[in-house]
Amino acid sequence: MVGDYRSYLRKLPKVELHCHVEGTLRPATVVELAGKHSIRLPTTEVDQIYRYDTIYEFLEIYKTVNSTVIDRDDFARMAYETLEDGVRLGNLKYREMFFNPTLHTARGIPMATVMDGLVDGIRAAEHDLGVRCALIADVYRQDPPEVARRMVEEVLEHRRPELIGLGMDAAEAPDPPEKFVEAYRVAKAGGLRLTSHCAEDGPAKNVTTCLDLLGCERLDHGYHALEDPAVVARCIDQGVTFTVCPTSTAVVYGWPDLTTHPITRMIEAGMSVMLNSDDPTMFHTDIGNEYAEFCAQNDYPPGLVRRLVMQGVEAAWLDDSDKAAMRRAFEAEIDELDREFGI
Ligand code: ADE
Ligand code: ZN
């Protein structure tokens, strides 16, 4: 091998299917936006508030930092900067990116401002950097079901071509997926693709609920699926892809050793997984780092890593011809990198 394996891993072309735009704000941007809108933060050392021991603490800080994102330009900036970071740090080519509409509409920001701003940033990033991005609106699980359903109706009313799916996040244990059947029904009727965070801090049976009751096509996290062999077997059989996140879950669920993280067992069991950064700046990571650390620490050989990368392409909600073109472009770029690094 010529050069360092971690830099090879960073340079691989990547698809990311599990990244919350609200968890990507650069600390310097938070401070600038707070100044712009005269908002007092607990500290100007934002890096210092990006620290938590539980998902609940994390969600509190997530709300605090997002109170600085207010006008259309702020949303555009947030979307642009995270795509720029993905390209620079991890050779990101395509992302399907979550946003939490009610985190913003609940503080009086119009849905049109949120969606138009995000779309402005996405289009500018594609124009300047060549990276592509679509949007997935996320149900915030601690919202009441009727708020979630209304959110889906509203995003459909303000629909932009970039909006392709519905997801669901926030704390899973207290609010199980069956609470949101109606929101998912409306989304499906409106032509959205469906995913959900599940078996992250909830039981394996939430996987079954998300597949059967909500109609999810792929799933986010899924670590507790391992507790039920029948659920694992079904997901393998059905080809359900799990969008997994090594660093964020290492922090809030206490799996600090990436060599024993449940993701390693999902891969060993033959489940389809692909790697993601979740809330990159808030967990002091980036998509390049997720590949570099998770794959290098586990001594994953290039063939296995290539499979993880290509699972991202396969699980993306692109049409067939677009996906075929991306598949060819990724294979060619990885072949070229293999030659460059003597792999
Ligand atoms: N919202 C943003 N990031 C999240 C995560 N990692 N888990 C659950 N909800 C989230
Ligand atoms: Zn997430």
PDB file of C-alpha atoms in Angstrom, residues 41-335:
ATOM      1  CA  LEU A  41     -25.904  31.469  23.813  1.00  0.00           C
ATOM      2  CA  PRO A  42     -24.890  29.649  27.032  1.00  0.00           C
ATOM      3  CA  THR A  43     -21.283  30.185  25.832  1.00  0.00           C
ATOM      4  CA  THR A  44     -19.491  31.514  22.772  1.00  0.00           C
ATOM      5  CA  GLU A  45     -17.270  28.414  22.927  1.00  0.00           C
ATOM      6  CA  VAL A  46     -19.802  26.400  20.939  1.00  0.00           C
ATOM      7  CA  ASP A  47     -17.384  23.480  20.693  1.00  0.00           C
ATOM      8  CA  GLN A  48     -17.756  23.277  24.468  1.00  0.00           C
ATOM      9  CA  ILE A  49     -21.542  22.961  24.392  1.00  0.00           C
ATOM     10  CA  TYR A  50     -21.314  20.206  21.761  1.00  0.00           C
ATOM     11  CA  ARG A  51     -20.883  17.702  24.613  1.00  0.00           C
ATOM     12  CA  TYR A  52     -23.466  15.299  26.080  1.00  0.00           C
ATOM     13  CA  ASP A  53     -23.811  11.927  27.727  1.00  0.00           C
ATOM     14  CA  THR A  54     -27.343  10.996  26.612  1.00  0.00           C
ATOM     15  CA  ILE A  55     -29.646  11.416  23.630  1.00  0.00           C
ATOM     16  CA  TYR A  56     -31.831  13.663  25.813  1.00  0.00           C
ATOM     17  CA  GLU A  57     -28.981  16.078  26.578  1.00  0.00           C
ATOM     18  CA  PHE A  58     -28.058  16.025  22.911  1.00  0.00           C
ATOM     19  CA  LEU A  59     -31.595  16.946  21.822  1.00  0.00           C
ATOM     20  CA  GLU A  60     -31.621  19.927  24.216  1.00  0.00           C
ATOM     21  CA  ILE A  61     -28.421  21.357  22.705  1.00  0.00           C
ATOM     22  CA  TYR A  62     -29.736  20.584  19.206  1.00  0.00           C
ATOM     23  CA  LYS A  63     -32.673  22.906  19.937  1.00  0.00           C
ATOM     24  CA  THR A  64     -30.488  25.605  21.483  1.00  0.00           C
ATOM     25  CA  VAL A  65     -28.056  25.871  18.570  1.00  0.00           C
ATOM     26  CA  ASN A  66     -30.891  25.789  16.070  1.00  0.00           C
ATOM     27  CA  SER A  67     -32.552  28.795  17.669  1.00  0.00           C
ATOM     28  CA  THR A  68     -29.881  30.837  15.810  1.00  0.00           C
ATOM     29  CA  VAL A  69     -31.143  29.734  12.366  1.00  0.00           C
ATOM     30  CA  ILE A  70     -33.990  32.087  11.485  1.00  0.00           C
ATOM     31  CA  ASP A  71     -34.188  33.555   8.008  1.00  0.00           C
ATOM     32  CA  ARG A  72     -34.016  32.052   4.539  1.00  0.00           C
ATOM     33  CA  ASP A  73     -30.325  32.956   4.160  1.00  0.00           C
ATOM     34  CA  ASP A  74     -29.502  31.180   7.444  1.00  0.00           C
ATOM     35  CA  PHE A  75     -31.124  27.958   6.239  1.00  0.00           C
ATOM     36  CA  ALA A  76     -29.310  28.285   2.907  1.00  0.00           C
ATOM     37  CA  ARG A  77     -26.000  28.827   4.682  1.00  0.00           C
ATOM     38  CA  MET A  78     -26.526  25.819   6.954  1.00  0.00           C
ATOM     39  CA  ALA A  79     -27.252  23.543   3.963  1.00  0.00           C
ATOM     40  CA  TYR A  80     -24.413  24.920   1.841  1.00  0.00           C
ATOM     41  CA  GLU A  81     -21.760  24.706   4.545  1.00  0.00           C
ATOM     42  CA  THR A  82     -22.525  21.117   5.510  1.00  0.00           C
ATOM     43  CA  LEU A  83     -22.335  19.989   1.884  1.00  0.00           C
ATOM     44  CA  GLU A  84     -19.063  21.872   1.520  1.00  0.00           C
ATOM     45  CA  ASP A  85     -17.734  20.090   4.630  1.00  0.00           C
ATOM     46  CA  GLY A  86     -18.843  16.726   3.251  1.00  0.00           C
ATOM     47  CA  VAL A  87     -17.030  17.321  -0.044  1.00  0.00           C
ATOM     48  CA  ARG A  88     -13.863  18.668   1.574  1.00  0.00           C
ATOM     49  CA  LEU A  89     -13.539  16.105   4.356  1.00  0.00           C
ATOM     50  CA  GLY A  90     -15.048  12.993   2.796  1.00  0.00           C
ATOM     51  CA  ASN A  91     -15.464  13.310  -0.997  1.00  0.00           C
ATOM     52  CA  LEU A  92     -19.246  13.373  -0.577  1.00  0.00           C
ATOM     53  CA  LYS A  93     -21.077  13.005  -3.902  1.00  0.00           C
ATOM     54  CA  TYR A  94     -24.711  12.659  -2.899  1.00  0.00           C
ATOM     55  CA  ARG A  95     -26.697  13.025   0.324  1.00  0.00           C
ATOM     56  CA  GLU A  96     -30.317  12.472   1.321  1.00  0.00           C
ATOM     57  CA  MET A  97     -30.458  14.907   4.226  1.00  0.00           C
ATOM     58  CA  PHE A  98     -32.914  15.038   7.137  1.00  0.00           C
ATOM     59  CA  PHE A  99     -34.474  18.213   8.451  1.00  0.00           C
ATOM     60  CA  ASN A 100     -36.914  18.652  11.360  1.00  0.00           C
ATOM     61  CA  PRO A 101     -39.659  21.010  10.134  1.00  0.00           C
ATOM     62  CA  THR A 102     -41.418  21.361  13.492  1.00  0.00           C
ATOM     63  CA  LEU A 103     -38.199  22.358  15.259  1.00  0.00           C
ATOM     64  CA  HIS A 104     -38.497  25.538  13.199  1.00  0.00           C
ATOM     65  CA  THR A 105     -42.237  26.011  12.659  1.00  0.00           C
ATOM     66  CA  ALA A 106     -42.799  25.687  16.432  1.00  0.00           C
ATOM     67  CA  ARG A 107     -40.705  28.845  16.886  1.00  0.00           C
ATOM     68  CA  GLY A 108     -42.773  30.738  14.333  1.00  0.00           C
ATOM     69  CA  ILE A 109     -40.654  30.234  11.222  1.00  0.00           C
ATOM     70  CA  PRO A 110     -42.793  29.658   8.111  1.00  0.00           C
ATOM     71  CA  MET A 111     -42.394  26.281   6.395  1.00  0.00           C
ATOM     72  CA  ALA A 112     -41.679  28.123   3.123  1.00  0.00           C
ATOM     73  CA  THR A 113     -38.681  29.887   4.709  1.00  0.00           C
ATOM     74  CA  VAL A 114     -37.247  26.575   5.924  1.00  0.00           C
ATOM     75  CA  MET A 115     -37.699  24.711   2.666  1.00  0.00           C
ATOM     76  CA  ASP A 116     -36.786  27.547   0.313  1.00  0.00           C
ATOM     77  CA  GLY A 117     -33.638  28.301   2.318  1.00  0.00           C
ATOM     78  CA  LEU A 118     -32.484  24.673   2.391  1.00  0.00           C
ATOM     79  CA  VAL A 119     -33.165  24.335  -1.337  1.00  0.00           C
ATOM     80  CA  ASP A 120     -31.194  27.553  -2.061  1.00  0.00           C
ATOM     81  CA  GLY A 121     -28.194  26.124  -0.196  1.00  0.00           C
ATOM     82  CA  ILE A 122     -28.459  22.727  -1.861  1.00  0.00           C
ATOM     83  CA  ARG A 123     -28.649  24.222  -5.358  1.00  0.00           C
ATOM     84  CA  ALA A 124     -25.737  26.581  -4.714  1.00  0.00           C
ATOM     85  CA  ALA A 125     -23.621  23.679  -3.418  1.00  0.00           C
ATOM     86  CA  GLU A 126     -24.409  21.592  -6.474  1.00  0.00           C
ATOM     87  CA  HIS A 127     -23.560  24.530  -8.731  1.00  0.00           C
ATOM     88  CA  ASP A 128     -20.270  25.343  -6.984  1.00  0.00           C
ATOM     89  CA  LEU A 129     -19.067  21.904  -5.857  1.00  0.00           C
ATOM     90  CA  GLY A 130     -20.923  19.298  -7.915  1.00  0.00           C
ATOM     91  CA  VAL A 131     -22.365  17.590  -4.819  1.00  0.00           C
ATOM     92  CA  ARG A 132     -26.037  16.619  -5.029  1.00  0.00           C
ATOM     93  CA  CYS A 133     -28.551  16.544  -2.204  1.00  0.00           C
ATOM     94  CA  ALA A 134     -32.209  15.682  -1.616  1.00  0.00           C
ATOM     95  CA  LEU A 135     -34.314  16.294   1.514  1.00  0.00           C
ATOM     96  CA  ILE A 136     -36.165  14.023   3.954  1.00  0.00           C
ATOM     97  CA  ALA A 137     -38.579  15.725   6.378  1.00  0.00           C
ATOM     98  CA  ASP A 138     -38.388  14.122   9.828  1.00  0.00           C
ATOM     99  CA  VAL A 139     -41.200  13.615  12.315  1.00  0.00           C
ATOM    100  CA  TYR A 140     -39.974  14.703  15.759  1.00  0.00           C
ATOM    101  CA  ARG A 141     -41.179  11.819  17.928  1.00  0.00           C
ATOM    102  CA  GLN A 142     -41.902  13.911  20.967  1.00  0.00           C
ATOM    103  CA  ASP A 143     -44.489  15.860  18.926  1.00  0.00           C
ATOM    104  CA  PRO A 144     -48.128  14.736  19.234  1.00  0.00           C
ATOM    105  CA  PRO A 145     -49.359  12.575  16.306  1.00  0.00           C
ATOM    106  CA  GLU A 146     -51.619  15.306  14.926  1.00  0.00           C
ATOM    107  CA  VAL A 147     -48.698  17.783  14.839  1.00  0.00           C
ATOM    108  CA  ALA A 148     -46.700  15.215  12.864  1.00  0.00           C
ATOM    109  CA  ARG A 149     -49.537  14.592  10.429  1.00  0.00           C
ATOM    110  CA  ARG A 150     -50.048  18.339   9.928  1.00  0.00           C
ATOM    111  CA  MET A 151     -46.287  18.733   9.339  1.00  0.00           C
ATOM    112  CA  VAL A 152     -46.464  16.158   6.545  1.00  0.00           C
ATOM    113  CA  GLU A 153     -49.422  17.948   4.957  1.00  0.00           C
ATOM    114  CA  GLU A 154     -47.540  21.240   5.164  1.00  0.00           C
ATOM    115  CA  VAL A 155     -44.312  19.952   3.591  1.00  0.00           C
ATOM    116  CA  LEU A 156     -46.398  18.477   0.791  1.00  0.00           C
ATOM    117  CA  GLU A 157     -48.143  21.841   0.311  1.00  0.00           C
ATOM    118  CA  HIS A 158     -44.718  23.529   0.032  1.00  0.00           C
ATOM    119  CA  ARG A 159     -43.201  20.667  -1.883  1.00  0.00           C
ATOM    120  CA  ARG A 160     -40.004  21.344  -3.821  1.00  0.00           C
ATOM    121  CA  PRO A 161     -38.404  18.844  -6.213  1.00  0.00           C
ATOM    122  CA  GLU A 162     -35.643  18.193  -3.657  1.00  0.00           C
ATOM    123  CA  LEU A 163     -38.127  16.810  -1.098  1.00  0.00           C
ATOM    124  CA  ILE A 164     -38.219  13.036  -1.582  1.00  0.00           C
ATOM    125  CA  GLY A 165     -39.008  11.383   1.727  1.00  0.00           C
ATOM    126  CA  LEU A 166     -40.324  11.203   5.265  1.00  0.00           C
ATOM    127  CA  GLY A 167     -38.278  10.024   8.246  1.00  0.00           C
ATOM    128  CA  MET A 168     -38.606  10.134  12.029  1.00  0.00           C
ATOM    129  CA  ASP A 169     -36.133  10.982  14.774  1.00  0.00           C
ATOM    130  CA  ALA A 170     -35.666  12.213  18.399  1.00  0.00           C
ATOM    131  CA  ALA A 171     -35.936   9.887  21.412  1.00  0.00           C
ATOM    132  CA  GLU A 172     -37.354   6.502  20.441  1.00  0.00           C
ATOM    133  CA  ALA A 173     -37.873   4.771  23.793  1.00  0.00           C
ATOM    134  CA  PRO A 174     -40.702   6.985  25.105  1.00  0.00           C
ATOM    135  CA  ASP A 175     -42.531   7.379  21.760  1.00  0.00           C
ATOM    136  CA  PRO A 176     -42.774   4.191  19.676  1.00  0.00           C
ATOM    137  CA  PRO A 177     -43.338   4.228  15.891  1.00  0.00           C
ATOM    138  CA  GLU A 178     -46.989   3.100  15.933  1.00  0.00           C
ATOM    139  CA  LYS A 179     -47.853   6.559  17.279  1.00  0.00           C
ATOM    140  CA  PHE A 180     -47.226   7.995  13.801  1.00  0.00           C
ATOM    141  CA  VAL A 181     -49.103   5.656  11.454  1.00  0.00           C
ATOM    142  CA  GLU A 182     -51.285   8.493  10.220  1.00  0.00           C
ATOM    143  CA  ALA A 183     -48.372  10.813   9.346  1.00  0.00           C
ATOM    144  CA  TYR A 184     -46.773   7.977   7.364  1.00  0.00           C
ATOM    145  CA  ARG A 185     -50.041   7.204   5.590  1.00  0.00           C
ATOM    146  CA  VAL A 186     -50.363  10.817   4.422  1.00  0.00           C
ATOM    147  CA  ALA A 187     -46.717  10.884   3.318  1.00  0.00           C
ATOM    148  CA  LYS A 188     -47.090   7.707   1.298  1.00  0.00           C
ATOM    149  CA  ALA A 189     -50.271   8.977  -0.333  1.00  0.00           C
ATOM    150  CA  GLY A 190     -48.319  12.145  -1.225  1.00  0.00           C
ATOM    151  CA  GLY A 191     -45.643  10.100  -3.006  1.00  0.00           C
ATOM    152  CA  LEU A 192     -42.850  10.376  -0.414  1.00  0.00           C
ATOM    153  CA  ARG A 193     -40.366   7.568   0.208  1.00  0.00           C
ATOM    154  CA  LEU A 194     -40.310   6.291   3.807  1.00  0.00           C
ATOM    155  CA  THR A 195     -37.672   5.640   6.440  1.00  0.00           C
ATOM    156  CA  SER A 196     -37.447   5.951  10.236  1.00  0.00           C
ATOM    157  CA  HIS A 197     -34.921   5.911  13.048  1.00  0.00           C
ATOM    158  CA  CYS A 198     -35.587   2.657  14.865  1.00  0.00           C
ATOM    159  CA  ALA A 199     -34.076   0.091  17.229  1.00  0.00           C
ATOM    160  CA  GLU A 200     -31.644   2.886  18.134  1.00  0.00           C
ATOM    161  CA  ASP A 201     -32.737   3.123  21.754  1.00  0.00           C
ATOM    162  CA  GLY A 202     -35.877   1.022  21.284  1.00  0.00           C
ATOM    163  CA  PRO A 203     -36.465  -2.745  20.942  1.00  0.00           C
ATOM    164  CA  ALA A 204     -36.153  -4.991  17.869  1.00  0.00           C
ATOM    165  CA  LYS A 205     -39.933  -5.086  17.519  1.00  0.00           C
ATOM    166  CA  ASN A 206     -39.819  -1.439  16.382  1.00  0.00           C
ATOM    167  CA  VAL A 207     -38.135  -2.698  13.200  1.00  0.00           C
ATOM    168  CA  THR A 208     -41.162  -4.873  12.471  1.00  0.00           C
ATOM    169  CA  THR A 209     -43.535  -1.994  13.238  1.00  0.00           C
ATOM    170  CA  CYS A 210     -41.653   0.381  10.934  1.00  0.00           C
ATOM    171  CA  LEU A 211     -41.666  -2.124   8.079  1.00  0.00           C
ATOM    172  CA  ASP A 212     -45.224  -3.437   8.461  1.00  0.00           C
ATOM    173  CA  LEU A 213     -47.233  -0.580   9.930  1.00  0.00           C
ATOM    174  CA  LEU A 214     -45.408   2.481   8.622  1.00  0.00           C
ATOM    175  CA  GLY A 215     -44.261   0.977   5.308  1.00  0.00           C
ATOM    176  CA  CYS A 216     -40.595   1.964   5.654  1.00  0.00           C
ATOM    177  CA  GLU A 217     -38.282   0.957   2.815  1.00  0.00           C
ATOM    178  CA  ARG A 218     -35.014   1.408   4.656  1.00  0.00           C
ATOM    179  CA  LEU A 219     -34.220   2.084   8.332  1.00  0.00           C
ATOM    180  CA  ASP A 220     -31.929   4.365  10.316  1.00  0.00           C
ATOM    181  CA  HIS A 221     -29.687   2.822  13.044  1.00  0.00           C
ATOM    182  CA  GLY A 222     -31.264  -0.577  13.911  1.00  0.00           C
ATOM    183  CA  TYR A 223     -28.656  -1.864  16.404  1.00  0.00           C
ATOM    184  CA  HIS A 224     -31.214  -3.510  18.708  1.00  0.00           C
ATOM    185  CA  ALA A 225     -32.491  -5.600  15.793  1.00  0.00           C
ATOM    186  CA  LEU A 226     -29.582  -7.888  16.735  1.00  0.00           C
ATOM    187  CA  GLU A 227     -31.548  -8.916  19.828  1.00  0.00           C
ATOM    188  CA  ASP A 228     -34.077 -10.826  17.698  1.00  0.00           C
ATOM    189  CA  PRO A 229     -32.645 -13.349  15.194  1.00  0.00           C
ATOM    190  CA  ALA A 230     -35.988 -13.529  13.364  1.00  0.00           C
ATOM    191  CA  VAL A 231     -35.903  -9.773  12.749  1.00  0.00           C
ATOM    192  CA  VAL A 232     -32.291 -10.006  11.528  1.00  0.00           C
ATOM    193  CA  ALA A 233     -33.194 -12.877   9.165  1.00  0.00           C
ATOM    194  CA  ARG A 234     -36.200 -11.018   7.803  1.00  0.00           C
ATOM    195  CA  CYS A 235     -34.197  -7.847   7.117  1.00  0.00           C
ATOM    196  CA  ILE A 236     -31.497  -9.815   5.296  1.00  0.00           C
ATOM    197  CA  ASP A 237     -34.129 -11.679   3.318  1.00  0.00           C
ATOM    198  CA  GLN A 238     -35.965  -8.488   2.369  1.00  0.00           C
ATOM    199  CA  GLY A 239     -32.748  -6.562   1.655  1.00  0.00           C
ATOM    200  CA  VAL A 240     -33.529  -3.796   4.156  1.00  0.00           C
ATOM    201  CA  THR A 241     -30.601  -1.379   4.393  1.00  0.00           C
ATOM    202  CA  PHE A 242     -29.718   0.204   7.748  1.00  0.00           C
ATOM    203  CA  THR A 243     -28.103   3.648   7.719  1.00  0.00           C
ATOM    204  CA  VAL A 244     -25.726   3.315  10.666  1.00  0.00           C
ATOM    205  CA  CYS A 245     -23.735   5.948  12.554  1.00  0.00           C
ATOM    206  CA  PRO A 246     -20.607   4.831  14.442  1.00  0.00           C
ATOM    207  CA  THR A 247     -19.515   8.012  16.237  1.00  0.00           C
ATOM    208  CA  SER A 248     -22.814   9.536  17.362  1.00  0.00           C
ATOM    209  CA  THR A 249     -24.003   6.265  18.873  1.00  0.00           C
ATOM    210  CA  ALA A 250     -20.598   5.532  20.388  1.00  0.00           C
ATOM    211  CA  VAL A 251     -21.102   8.743  22.378  1.00  0.00           C
ATOM    212  CA  VAL A 252     -24.732   8.642  23.508  1.00  0.00           C
ATOM    213  CA  TYR A 253     -25.248   4.878  23.823  1.00  0.00           C
ATOM    214  CA  GLY A 254     -21.908   4.037  25.398  1.00  0.00           C
ATOM    215  CA  TRP A 255     -20.220   1.985  22.658  1.00  0.00           C
ATOM    216  CA  PRO A 256     -16.926   3.882  22.660  1.00  0.00           C
ATOM    217  CA  ASP A 257     -14.866   1.001  21.245  1.00  0.00           C
ATOM    218  CA  LEU A 258     -15.616   0.920  17.509  1.00  0.00           C
ATOM    219  CA  THR A 259     -14.239  -2.639  17.275  1.00  0.00           C
ATOM    220  CA  THR A 260     -17.083  -3.927  19.464  1.00  0.00           C
ATOM    221  CA  HIS A 261     -19.784  -1.537  18.241  1.00  0.00           C
ATOM    222  CA  PRO A 262     -23.028  -3.354  17.268  1.00  0.00           C
ATOM    223  CA  ILE A 263     -22.439  -2.249  13.652  1.00  0.00           C
ATOM    224  CA  THR A 264     -19.584  -4.779  13.465  1.00  0.00           C
ATOM    225  CA  ARG A 265     -22.042  -7.536  14.418  1.00  0.00           C
ATOM    226  CA  MET A 266     -24.623  -6.311  11.907  1.00  0.00           C
ATOM    227  CA  ILE A 267     -21.975  -6.618   9.191  1.00  0.00           C
ATOM    228  CA  GLU A 268     -20.872 -10.067  10.431  1.00  0.00           C
ATOM    229  CA  ALA A 269     -24.519 -11.191  10.448  1.00  0.00           C
ATOM    230  CA  GLY A 270     -24.810 -10.237   6.766  1.00  0.00           C
ATOM    231  CA  MET A 271     -27.149  -7.262   7.225  1.00  0.00           C
ATOM    232  CA  SER A 272     -27.026  -4.485   4.637  1.00  0.00           C
ATOM    233  CA  VAL A 273     -25.534  -1.377   6.258  1.00  0.00           C
ATOM    234  CA  MET A 274     -23.920   1.846   5.058  1.00  0.00           C
ATOM    235  CA  LEU A 275     -21.968   4.420   7.103  1.00  0.00           C
ATOM    236  CA  ASN A 276     -23.079   7.935   8.040  1.00  0.00           C
ATOM    237  CA  SER A 277     -22.113  10.887  10.216  1.00  0.00           C
ATOM    238  CA  ASP A 278     -25.603  11.586  11.748  1.00  0.00           C
ATOM    239  CA  ASP A 279     -24.933  15.005  13.367  1.00  0.00           C
ATOM    240  CA  PRO A 280     -21.336  15.557  12.307  1.00  0.00           C
ATOM    241  CA  THR A 281     -20.290  18.843  13.934  1.00  0.00           C
ATOM    242  CA  MET A 282     -22.288  18.128  17.073  1.00  0.00           C
ATOM    243  CA  PHE A 283     -20.408  14.846  17.535  1.00  0.00           C
ATOM    244  CA  HIS A 284     -17.042  16.241  16.387  1.00  0.00           C
ATOM    245  CA  THR A 285     -16.917  14.065  13.296  1.00  0.00           C
ATOM    246  CA  ASP A 286     -17.486  14.148   9.515  1.00  0.00           C
ATOM    247  CA  ILE A 287     -18.311  11.587   6.852  1.00  0.00           C
ATOM    248  CA  GLY A 288     -14.633  11.085   5.980  1.00  0.00           C
ATOM    249  CA  ASN A 289     -13.800  10.437   9.626  1.00  0.00           C
ATOM    250  CA  GLU A 290     -16.608   7.857   9.965  1.00  0.00           C
ATOM    251  CA  TYR A 291     -15.053   5.734   7.203  1.00  0.00           C
ATOM    252  CA  ALA A 292     -11.472   6.426   8.304  1.00  0.00           C
ATOM    253  CA  GLU A 293     -11.962   5.489  11.938  1.00  0.00           C
ATOM    254  CA  PHE A 294     -14.595   2.766  11.732  1.00  0.00           C
ATOM    255  CA  CYS A 295     -12.985   0.876   8.840  1.00  0.00           C
ATOM    256  CA  ALA A 296      -9.342   1.354   9.882  1.00  0.00           C
ATOM    257  CA  GLN A 297      -9.932   0.450  13.538  1.00  0.00           C
ATOM    258  CA  ASN A 298     -11.762  -2.699  12.441  1.00  0.00           C
ATOM    259  CA  ASP A 299      -9.047  -3.599   9.894  1.00  0.00           C
ATOM    260  CA  TYR A 300     -11.689  -3.829   7.184  1.00  0.00           C
ATOM    261  CA  PRO A 301     -10.035  -4.731   3.859  1.00  0.00           C
ATOM    262  CA  PRO A 302     -10.666  -2.580   0.745  1.00  0.00           C
ATOM    263  CA  GLY A 303     -13.129  -5.109  -0.698  1.00  0.00           C
ATOM    264  CA  LEU A 304     -15.401  -4.871   2.328  1.00  0.00           C
ATOM    265  CA  VAL A 305     -15.101  -1.089   2.403  1.00  0.00           C
ATOM    266  CA  ARG A 306     -16.039  -0.907  -1.279  1.00  0.00           C
ATOM    267  CA  ARG A 307     -19.131  -2.965  -0.470  1.00  0.00           C
ATOM    268  CA  LEU A 308     -20.141  -0.516   2.279  1.00  0.00           C
ATOM    269  CA  VAL A 309     -19.689   2.422  -0.095  1.00  0.00           C
ATOM    270  CA  MET A 310     -21.701   0.728  -2.848  1.00  0.00           C
ATOM    271  CA  GLN A 311     -24.495  -0.186  -0.407  1.00  0.00           C
ATOM    272  CA  GLY A 312     -24.952   3.569  -0.031  1.00  0.00           C
ATOM    273  CA  VAL A 313     -25.464   3.910  -3.770  1.00  0.00           C
ATOM    274  CA  GLU A 314     -27.853   0.945  -3.904  1.00  0.00           C
ATOM    275  CA  ALA A 315     -29.987   2.185  -0.990  1.00  0.00           C
ATOM    276  CA  ALA A 316     -30.283   5.751  -2.337  1.00  0.00           C
ATOM    277  CA  TRP A 317     -33.697   6.863  -3.545  1.00  0.00           C
ATOM    278  CA  LEU A 318     -32.500   7.710  -7.053  1.00  0.00           C
ATOM    279  CA  ASP A 319     -34.200   6.556 -10.224  1.00  0.00           C
ATOM    280  CA  ASP A 320     -32.715   3.556 -12.005  1.00  0.00           C
ATOM    281  CA  SER A 321     -30.739   5.387 -14.682  1.00  0.00           C
ATOM    282  CA  ASP A 322     -29.337   7.901 -12.213  1.00  0.00           C
ATOM    283  CA  LYS A 323     -28.322   5.065  -9.901  1.00  0.00           C
ATOM    284  CA  ALA A 324     -26.693   3.105 -12.722  1.00  0.00           C
ATOM    285  CA  ALA A 325     -24.649   6.175 -13.685  1.00  0.00           C
ATOM    286  CA  MET A 326     -23.596   6.727 -10.065  1.00  0.00           C
ATOM    287  CA  ARG A 327     -22.674   3.052  -9.704  1.00  0.00           C
ATOM    288  CA  ARG A 328     -20.379   3.261 -12.746  1.00  0.00           C
ATOM    289  CA  ALA A 329     -18.821   6.560 -11.630  1.00  0.00           C
ATOM    290  CA  PHE A 330     -18.138   5.215  -8.105  1.00  0.00           C
ATOM    291  CA  GLU A 331     -16.616   1.947  -9.349  1.00  0.00           C
ATOM    292  CA  ALA A 332     -14.326   3.873 -11.725  1.00  0.00           C
ATOM    293  CA  GLU A 333     -13.250   6.354  -9.044  1.00  0.00           C
ATOM    294  CA  ILE A 334     -12.554   3.593  -6.525  1.00  0.00           C
ATOM    295  CA  ASP A 335     -10.555   1.638  -9.145  1.00  0.00           C
TER     296      ASP A 335
END
